[in-house]
Amino acid sequence: MTRLSGGLIDRNRSLNFTFDGKSYTGHAGDTLASALLANDVRLMGRGFKYHRPRGVFTAGSEEPNALVELRAGNRQEPNTRATVAELFEGLDARSQNHVGSLGFDLLAVNDLMSPFFAAGFYYKTFMWPKAFWEKLYEPMIRRAAGLGSLSMQADPDSYDAGFLHCDLLVIGGGAAGLAAALTAARTGARVILADEDFRLGGRLLAESAPLDRPAAEWIAEVEAEFASLPNLRVMRRTTVWGAFDHGIYGAVERVSDHLPTPGKRVRQSLWRITAKRAILAAGATERHIPFANNDRPGVMMAGAMRAYANRWAVSPAKRVAIFTNNDDGHRTAADLAAKGVEIAAVVDSRPDAPARGSYRTIAGGMVTDSKGRLGLAKVEVTQNGRAEWIDCGALGVSGGWNPNLHIASHHRGRPVWNEAAQAFLAEDGNVAGLSIAGAAAGKGSTAQALASGAQAAVAALADIGISAHLPDLPRAEDEALNLKPLWHVPGKGRAWVDFQNDVTVKDVKLAYVENLRPVEHLKRWTTLGMATDQGKTSNVTAIAVMAELTGQSINQTGTTIFRPPYTPVSMSVLGGGDTGAHFRPRRLTPTHEWAKSQGAVFVEVGQWMRAQYFPRKGETEWRQTVDREVLATRAGVGICDVTTLGKVDVQGADAGEFLDRVYANAMKSLKVGMVRYGLMLREDGFAWDDGTCARLAEDQYVVTTTTANAGTIYKHMEFCRQCLWPELDVQLISTTDAWAQMSVAGPHARKLLERVVDGFDISNEGFPFMACANLTVCGGLRARLFRISFSGELAYEIAVPARYGNALMARMLQVGADLGATPYGTETLGVLRIEKGHAAGNELNGQTTAQMLGMGKMVSTKKDSIGAVLSRREGMVADRRVLVGFQPVNAADPVMAGAHLFAEGAAQDTANDQGWITSACYSPHVGSAIGLGYLVNGDSRKGEVVVAANPLQGQSVRVRVVSAHFVDPEGGRVRD
Amino acid sequence: MRYSGFRVIKEALTGHKGWKPIWRNPDPQPAYDYIIVGGGGHGLATAYYLANTFKKARIAVLEKSWLGSGNIGRNTTIIRSNYMLPGNEPFYEFSMKLWENLEQEFNFNAMVSQRGILNLCHTDAQRDAFRRRGNAMIFAGADAELLDREGVRAMYPWLNFDNARFPIKGGLLQRRAGTARHDGVAWGYARGADRAGVDLIQNCEVTGFRIEGGKLRGVETSRGYIAANKVGVAVAGSSGRVMAQAGMRLPIESHVLQAFVSEGLKPTIDGVITFGAGHFYVSQSDKGGLVFGGDIDGYNSYAQRGNMAVIEDVAQGGMALMPAIGRARLLRVWGGIMDMSMDGSPIIDKTPVEGLYLNAGWCYGGFKATPASGYTFAHLLATDTPHDTAKAYRLDRFERGYPIDEKGMGATPNLH
Amino acid sequence: MLIPHPLLGLRDSEEFSYLGDATLLERPDGMAADAPQRFYEYQHLRDNPAGVHRELWFHEQGDRSWLVVTRNTVTHEILGAELARDVKLAMAKGGAA
């Protein structure tokens, strides 16, 4: 087929492309679908179930048939609708879902088997023999199902996400949308006009004479004015895909999909648009009329046929027929005839069909069958019981129009059937702040659309206190459809309702017979409307057929609910570019640069990157490094960045009282200059978090939390302060990131610190265990010193303003070189604390009680504190599992965290389970693996041998129950 | 009518004229021995087992909308028994064993497919917790395997191993886990219950309970009063609303969970995969769609729809874990109401009202529990004693201090 | 969602984290004789209404205020937001929660 005259393509720019490996040429302004039609390609795909030949059915984003794999390699994009794929030089597309060539699909044998594939057949069979489902039937079904394929390579393109705000969002750039945007933007209000097409105008582009002047001319004028209005943002190639709460709309802008590759730009952008008001002017989707064998390439919507002729200057055939139940079908006939296409006939089901032109009109007729192997060759027309075959290469079908009200029902407001409009309509306000205009509101003539768009804008702006005036709009056609409903052509052959999921009228009837009549059952039983077009071209028709069967009205039959997105949205753009290493931000500790320079290995700890260990030359295994760090710390002095522990500064006259209520143990009684270990419970009585609480002044405490709970505990403390006890004089601030804090541990810790502290007495007498102070270091740098120990060694934590972290670390290692000062990371930190029997995340996992931790007595009964009351519940008191240590009987045996504990000889099942190993490591101090864990009555079972069973890894190890304190159980070292 | 391949062939050859309604549409009787409130998966399964296993009669299921319209009709279809705590694991393993024989039992192909579930871990602490959990599964008679990074790579080489913010360190694999066709499960139970004489009554909303002297007499409905000896309530997200009619407050909040499906694609993802460093889990349906989900929105809601932040969060998680699905498109997102309990575990118990029983608190994990939930609830209704595997699901466990808190998040429903 | 912060105006709900029913403001007295029963109810039982719900949100990525937001759980419409601190202080003075 050669091109017709006219159209909005740029004939001076030719673009080469390939489809199924064959080269073709189209023009700028073409879509893949229009370019293929211009090259006489009608066969574009295969049906889902029966693999029948399929061609393009629509000219828009509702396309059910012409789905292709676009691009190649890691940019391969399955299920792309050829009707919205903008042509570009070098475009490469392939048909999908066939075995063998598109023209000779081996799976087309399914069509012969179609009687066996009726709705729901798979629920009734494939059950015997039992094992065959997973081994044979299901793999077969999976291979046959699906449409296009992914390359399974990472998407190479970039994406981003952004926020936009406006007074008015206009969704759709057709007649109604343009009028609305023009009206609103002239007031100076902030307006966004978003349209899914690459060219503004909507149906104005598809009609021959919608206005009293050339439509393209008027659109150009409007666009020129738009360009002069800085308060208006026109977003072409942008689909608003979802309405969310409080005026938030999701939109995707296809920035580079019309280019061979995005180059330096992003491929697509995700926008979150917050709009005070919005107008839905998304137009309408034509509906078809099912008849036998209505799925051949060449059968398409009449409105689409007209759009191809008027906008893209192409006809799917030289001789076409029309099947309509309303006046709109005649428009297609007239437009195509005017462009020299032969009109074989207009089959109008209305007995009183008007004779509109010079073409043959068959009033009261219906198309009852079709023929043509890979494309339409002829249609059977029946009029008054008399059938005749009419040759035609294409058939335009017009059954009326369904308003595109999808977004207006995203908040679950159900559309209501309107008898006069013969369509489901949604109400303004179904989505708060959203009104509907134009064909989306059932106002389908161009004149109605223009007027309603402008009026909707005036009303929406008035709502937010902006006064707007109706603009002068061009005079436009204002014809009624005069539709007489015809929902399907009666007959015996298969008549498709949902093309993409291969649902026929027969399937709807079967669902009726089998009593799956509610619309949701119909949908789920037949899979109607569940394909990539979400039923845009099929749902209403199926509902009407079901209504006819049940004798209920369409309104009683009801409708399914439209869900976002309006049209499918790529996963990549929804991710917005926060992918790969950028998935979440990285928090770096104040000694990160220093640690990096020392060759540290880092590990992800929540959002933090922490030094895990510091390998030295010659160390080939991480264990060598960690053992060295542990021994160096216990023998000399080790330094570790512990900044990530949460820090909350608590100030005010009632700070002590406040902390008394937050901690299970008492804090008010703590003396200034001293630190106390603190245990926090959740209000449900379980252990939540632990840390230290240092009293720096009468009215100032600094408390620490675990790394994992830093944010949560701060939030909880603010809850206590603001929501429970606002009368207390207390203020909180999180200072986790403000202070670089380092643990200095080991017998030489004091000696080292004496070399950095400025004239402050840190002797054992002057600064005993659990002392704290504000002081200065390194000649005047303000610092905080805490004498606390996580390792069981003489230890301190020293804090300086975060920006001095790298410097202080370097200085301490420098001045401590002769003392063996050794940096250590989180692995050694873990070993040191396990050796000392200190609980950490694995023990404080939210399921354990103070009693299990051996800290039951810390929960004061003399005061009310968070969690105290519920910690005394029967079941919690009855839980006799207690934290103890474990050592393998055979020193060479492994101890694994996650092994469960059983009495020797007991059957290893749920009933006999006595606890589990929480943490384990190799202890260079002990000389074997060791573990901590909860064991029933563990505190009275020291010396007993139990089994640590880890069948998951085929291990079962005899372990001896020991004290959790492997190092210095008397606690002398920390006090030296 | 019994379904079989033979029957399908026969009907195909004779123009599908012989199919019968899959279930009846009976009018409600004035009185029943048992009324199940809620025609979702759990309610239908309860009626099915009550009639077929416990041989009870005079049973009705009252559904305010269409059968299967609850969360059974809008979930991500995952079945698994990979729990850790002794209160949970035996129950879910019981459920798994019921799944394994379900289709032959109720003569309906619900497409139970043991494709395996792989939970990924990204830290040493997660691996420790997986070890504890995997061992607990084995001790309860379930299957579990611990994979290292290379083991994961061998299964799914296209996961993000090269450029990850949170590198994959391994995973916990349960091969017997998988997926089932959610609607098929509802229909199979409904049809099986109907064939055993259960009245499935649609468009019948319970509007009140008639309680006299602490004993339940019957229910008020939109189709009139119906007397009953015992009433079991299995209404998931509506539990609070329904039980308020009996004067009860529950340890439950209703929250919205969004779920997602992509366009149909040729097979690419064989089993179920969950991300351990973000909120994302995915499988591929037999029809080809990637079915995936993430976290609940996090606020109380009965709206059956969610917001955009969670959609982005889920997509970010998906793209971070599997950048190879970037060119697939999201087709549809929907929301369901989750009955989030205070410890993340369910309740199957009597209530203080004699004759009124409660099945609730399934959070977003009710689908996999459907068979066992129905079976054990039927057991409770029929015998007035809890089934062995459901003994921990007591209503008074919060008061008495026996929570079943798999995640250790405490009494904060939106964190479970 | 957008939350009308009483001090900062409309803010995206993503800046907040959610806790739950505002009855959590009414923590019982832990030293009272009936504390076990009251704490059980306070911590666990909820009205869980389908309709207007008063609930606690924390402006975590903002000014760290706790808010009592009144929101409809069926429509998500927000009817108001107050500083939780003000609500609690008013309660202490004998006002309703």
PDB file of C-alpha atoms in Angstrom, chain B residues 137-279:
ATOM      1  CA  MET B 137      12.311 -26.117  59.997  1.00  0.00           C
ATOM      2  CA  ILE B 138      14.151 -29.413  59.805  1.00  0.00           C
ATOM      3  CA  PHE B 139      13.310 -30.245  63.425  1.00  0.00           C
ATOM      4  CA  ALA B 140       9.642 -29.709  62.568  1.00  0.00           C
ATOM      5  CA  GLY B 141       9.837 -32.086  59.643  1.00  0.00           C
ATOM      6  CA  ALA B 142      10.182 -29.507  56.878  1.00  0.00           C
ATOM      7  CA  ASP B 143      12.989 -29.169  54.363  1.00  0.00           C
ATOM      8  CA  ALA B 144      15.623 -26.439  54.293  1.00  0.00           C
ATOM      9  CA  GLU B 145      18.962 -25.803  52.653  1.00  0.00           C
ATOM     10  CA  LEU B 146      21.514 -23.101  53.336  1.00  0.00           C
ATOM     11  CA  LEU B 147      23.168 -21.799  50.194  1.00  0.00           C
ATOM     12  CA  ASP B 148      26.342 -19.811  49.965  1.00  0.00           C
ATOM     13  CA  ARG B 149      26.875 -17.038  47.441  1.00  0.00           C
ATOM     14  CA  GLU B 150      27.984 -19.445  44.741  1.00  0.00           C
ATOM     15  CA  GLY B 151      25.032 -21.681  45.428  1.00  0.00           C
ATOM     16  CA  VAL B 152      22.743 -18.723  44.869  1.00  0.00           C
ATOM     17  CA  ARG B 153      24.610 -17.745  41.733  1.00  0.00           C
ATOM     18  CA  ALA B 154      24.220 -21.229  40.326  1.00  0.00           C
ATOM     19  CA  MET B 155      20.441 -20.954  40.702  1.00  0.00           C
ATOM     20  CA  TYR B 156      19.963 -17.375  39.592  1.00  0.00           C
ATOM     21  CA  PRO B 157      23.058 -16.087  37.788  1.00  0.00           C
ATOM     22  CA  TRP B 158      21.282 -12.899  36.730  1.00  0.00           C
ATOM     23  CA  LEU B 159      20.828 -11.574  40.259  1.00  0.00           C
ATOM     24  CA  ASN B 160      22.935  -8.550  41.057  1.00  0.00           C
ATOM     25  CA  PHE B 161      26.269 -10.028  42.096  1.00  0.00           C
ATOM     26  CA  ASP B 162      28.502  -7.291  40.713  1.00  0.00           C
ATOM     27  CA  ASN B 163      27.227  -3.891  41.676  1.00  0.00           C
ATOM     28  CA  ALA B 164      25.192  -4.365  44.820  1.00  0.00           C
ATOM     29  CA  ARG B 165      24.829  -1.984  47.720  1.00  0.00           C
ATOM     30  CA  PHE B 166      24.185  -5.024  49.908  1.00  0.00           C
ATOM     31  CA  PRO B 167      26.019  -7.986  48.388  1.00  0.00           C
ATOM     32  CA  ILE B 168      24.317 -11.365  48.371  1.00  0.00           C
ATOM     33  CA  LYS B 169      26.020 -13.624  50.882  1.00  0.00           C
ATOM     34  CA  GLY B 170      23.802 -16.649  50.570  1.00  0.00           C
ATOM     35  CA  GLY B 171      20.287 -17.812  51.075  1.00  0.00           C
ATOM     36  CA  LEU B 172      17.886 -20.117  52.797  1.00  0.00           C
ATOM     37  CA  LEU B 173      16.167 -22.379  50.307  1.00  0.00           C
ATOM     38  CA  GLN B 174      13.016 -24.376  50.838  1.00  0.00           C
ATOM     39  CA  ARG B 175      12.475 -26.500  47.760  1.00  0.00           C
ATOM     40  CA  ARG B 176       9.020 -27.690  48.731  1.00  0.00           C
ATOM     41  CA  ALA B 177       7.764 -24.144  48.893  1.00  0.00           C
ATOM     42  CA  GLY B 178       6.334 -22.516  45.799  1.00  0.00           C
ATOM     43  CA  THR B 179       3.158 -21.003  44.479  1.00  0.00           C
ATOM     44  CA  ALA B 180      -0.470 -21.896  43.866  1.00  0.00           C
ATOM     45  CA  ARG B 181      -3.128 -20.274  41.730  1.00  0.00           C
ATOM     46  CA  HIS B 182      -4.904 -18.193  44.348  1.00  0.00           C
ATOM     47  CA  ASP B 183      -8.381 -18.061  42.786  1.00  0.00           C
ATOM     48  CA  GLY B 184      -8.148 -21.746  42.016  1.00  0.00           C
ATOM     49  CA  VAL B 185      -7.672 -22.462  45.705  1.00  0.00           C
ATOM     50  CA  ALA B 186     -10.792 -20.489  46.603  1.00  0.00           C
ATOM     51  CA  TRP B 187     -12.819 -22.149  43.875  1.00  0.00           C
ATOM     52  CA  GLY B 188     -11.576 -25.624  44.690  1.00  0.00           C
ATOM     53  CA  TYR B 189     -12.569 -25.297  48.320  1.00  0.00           C
ATOM     54  CA  ALA B 190     -15.863 -23.602  47.452  1.00  0.00           C
ATOM     55  CA  ARG B 191     -16.810 -26.274  44.951  1.00  0.00           C
ATOM     56  CA  GLY B 192     -15.753 -29.040  47.332  1.00  0.00           C
ATOM     57  CA  ALA B 193     -17.779 -27.501  50.150  1.00  0.00           C
ATOM     58  CA  ASP B 194     -20.796 -27.017  47.920  1.00  0.00           C
ATOM     59  CA  ARG B 195     -20.644 -30.626  46.759  1.00  0.00           C
ATOM     60  CA  ALA B 196     -20.632 -31.694  50.403  1.00  0.00           C
ATOM     61  CA  GLY B 197     -23.837 -29.762  50.995  1.00  0.00           C
ATOM     62  CA  VAL B 198     -22.483 -26.517  52.402  1.00  0.00           C
ATOM     63  CA  ASP B 199     -24.627 -23.494  51.509  1.00  0.00           C
ATOM     64  CA  LEU B 200     -22.385 -20.823  50.030  1.00  0.00           C
ATOM     65  CA  ILE B 201     -24.366 -17.625  50.293  1.00  0.00           C
ATOM     66  CA  GLN B 202     -23.026 -14.632  48.413  1.00  0.00           C
ATOM     67  CA  ASN B 203     -24.045 -11.005  48.822  1.00  0.00           C
ATOM     68  CA  CYS B 204     -24.980 -11.720  52.433  1.00  0.00           C
ATOM     69  CA  GLU B 205     -23.324  -9.366  54.894  1.00  0.00           C
ATOM     70  CA  VAL B 206     -23.308 -10.043  58.607  1.00  0.00           C
ATOM     71  CA  THR B 207     -24.571  -6.923  60.332  1.00  0.00           C
ATOM     72  CA  GLY B 208     -24.770  -8.146  63.927  1.00  0.00           C
ATOM     73  CA  PHE B 209     -24.612 -11.033  66.343  1.00  0.00           C
ATOM     74  CA  ARG B 210     -27.507 -12.116  68.502  1.00  0.00           C
ATOM     75  CA  ILE B 211     -25.997 -12.949  71.881  1.00  0.00           C
ATOM     76  CA  GLU B 212     -28.072 -13.957  74.909  1.00  0.00           C
ATOM     77  CA  GLY B 213     -26.570 -14.558  78.301  1.00  0.00           C
ATOM     78  CA  GLY B 214     -23.078 -14.763  76.923  1.00  0.00           C
ATOM     79  CA  LYS B 215     -24.131 -17.351  74.348  1.00  0.00           C
ATOM     80  CA  LEU B 216     -24.361 -16.785  70.649  1.00  0.00           C
ATOM     81  CA  ARG B 217     -27.761 -17.483  69.100  1.00  0.00           C
ATOM     82  CA  GLY B 218     -27.310 -16.404  65.509  1.00  0.00           C
ATOM     83  CA  VAL B 219     -26.363 -13.654  63.138  1.00  0.00           C
ATOM     84  CA  GLU B 220     -28.208 -10.700  61.676  1.00  0.00           C
ATOM     85  CA  THR B 221     -27.485 -10.361  57.998  1.00  0.00           C
ATOM     86  CA  SER B 222     -28.401  -8.238  55.025  1.00  0.00           C
ATOM     87  CA  ARG B 223     -30.614 -11.172  54.071  1.00  0.00           C
ATOM     88  CA  GLY B 224     -32.281 -11.538  57.435  1.00  0.00           C
ATOM     89  CA  TYR B 225     -31.637 -13.276  60.741  1.00  0.00           C
ATOM     90  CA  ILE B 226     -30.022 -16.708  60.644  1.00  0.00           C
ATOM     91  CA  ALA B 227     -29.806 -18.851  63.758  1.00  0.00           C
ATOM     92  CA  ALA B 228     -26.700 -20.912  64.432  1.00  0.00           C
ATOM     93  CA  ASN B 229     -25.191 -23.095  67.120  1.00  0.00           C
ATOM     94  CA  LYS B 230     -21.666 -22.097  66.308  1.00  0.00           C
ATOM     95  CA  VAL B 231     -20.307 -19.211  64.296  1.00  0.00           C
ATOM     96  CA  GLY B 232     -16.749 -19.030  63.065  1.00  0.00           C
ATOM     97  CA  VAL B 233     -15.504 -15.653  61.877  1.00  0.00           C
ATOM     98  CA  ALA B 234     -12.793 -15.647  59.209  1.00  0.00           C
ATOM     99  CA  VAL B 235     -12.880 -12.196  57.692  1.00  0.00           C
ATOM    100  CA  ALA B 236      -9.198 -11.137  57.719  1.00  0.00           C
ATOM    101  CA  GLY B 237      -8.977  -7.355  57.242  1.00  0.00           C
ATOM    102  CA  SER B 238     -12.570  -6.914  58.379  1.00  0.00           C
ATOM    103  CA  SER B 239     -12.020  -8.741  61.695  1.00  0.00           C
ATOM    104  CA  GLY B 240     -12.096  -5.542  63.722  1.00  0.00           C
ATOM    105  CA  ARG B 241     -15.322  -4.366  62.140  1.00  0.00           C
ATOM    106  CA  VAL B 242     -17.116  -7.707  62.458  1.00  0.00           C
ATOM    107  CA  MET B 243     -15.990  -8.557  65.973  1.00  0.00           C
ATOM    108  CA  ALA B 244     -16.888  -5.070  67.181  1.00  0.00           C
ATOM    109  CA  GLN B 245     -20.480  -6.201  66.554  1.00  0.00           C
ATOM    110  CA  ALA B 246     -19.902  -8.766  69.289  1.00  0.00           C
ATOM    111  CA  GLY B 247     -18.464  -6.082  71.527  1.00  0.00           C
ATOM    112  CA  MET B 248     -14.877  -7.224  71.159  1.00  0.00           C
ATOM    113  CA  ARG B 249     -11.719  -5.234  70.610  1.00  0.00           C
ATOM    114  CA  LEU B 250      -8.939  -7.235  68.998  1.00  0.00           C
ATOM    115  CA  PRO B 251      -5.138  -7.167  69.074  1.00  0.00           C
ATOM    116  CA  ILE B 252      -5.309  -6.346  65.387  1.00  0.00           C
ATOM    117  CA  GLU B 253      -4.949  -3.339  63.108  1.00  0.00           C
ATOM    118  CA  SER B 254      -6.028  -3.273  59.480  1.00  0.00           C
ATOM    119  CA  HIS B 255      -3.331  -2.173  57.071  1.00  0.00           C
ATOM    120  CA  VAL B 256      -2.974  -2.016  53.321  1.00  0.00           C
ATOM    121  CA  LEU B 257      -0.538  -4.203  51.436  1.00  0.00           C
ATOM    122  CA  GLN B 258       0.055  -3.559  47.775  1.00  0.00           C
ATOM    123  CA  ALA B 259       0.870  -6.314  45.345  1.00  0.00           C
ATOM    124  CA  PHE B 260       2.064  -6.129  41.783  1.00  0.00           C
ATOM    125  CA  VAL B 261       2.078  -7.994  38.518  1.00  0.00           C
ATOM    126  CA  SER B 262       4.041  -7.324  35.370  1.00  0.00           C
ATOM    127  CA  GLU B 263       3.061  -7.919  31.776  1.00  0.00           C
ATOM    128  CA  GLY B 264       3.271 -11.530  30.655  1.00  0.00           C
ATOM    129  CA  LEU B 265       6.773 -12.706  29.827  1.00  0.00           C
ATOM    130  CA  LYS B 266       8.332 -15.935  28.686  1.00  0.00           C
ATOM    131  CA  PRO B 267       9.622 -17.975  31.665  1.00  0.00           C
ATOM    132  CA  THR B 268      12.603 -16.328  33.352  1.00  0.00           C
ATOM    133  CA  ILE B 269      12.199 -16.687  37.104  1.00  0.00           C
ATOM    134  CA  ASP B 270      11.773 -20.246  38.152  1.00  0.00           C
ATOM    135  CA  GLY B 271      11.067 -20.032  41.859  1.00  0.00           C
ATOM    136  CA  VAL B 272      10.231 -17.498  44.529  1.00  0.00           C
ATOM    137  CA  ILE B 273      13.001 -15.096  45.525  1.00  0.00           C
ATOM    138  CA  THR B 274      13.028 -12.661  48.432  1.00  0.00           C
ATOM    139  CA  PHE B 275      15.459  -9.788  48.897  1.00  0.00           C
ATOM    140  CA  GLY B 276      17.031  -9.601  52.331  1.00  0.00           C
ATOM    141  CA  ALA B 277      18.144  -5.978  52.223  1.00  0.00           C
ATOM    142  CA  GLY B 278      14.998  -4.367  50.908  1.00  0.00           C
ATOM    143  CA  HIS B 279      11.313  -5.015  50.623  1.00  0.00           C
TER     144      HIS B 279
END
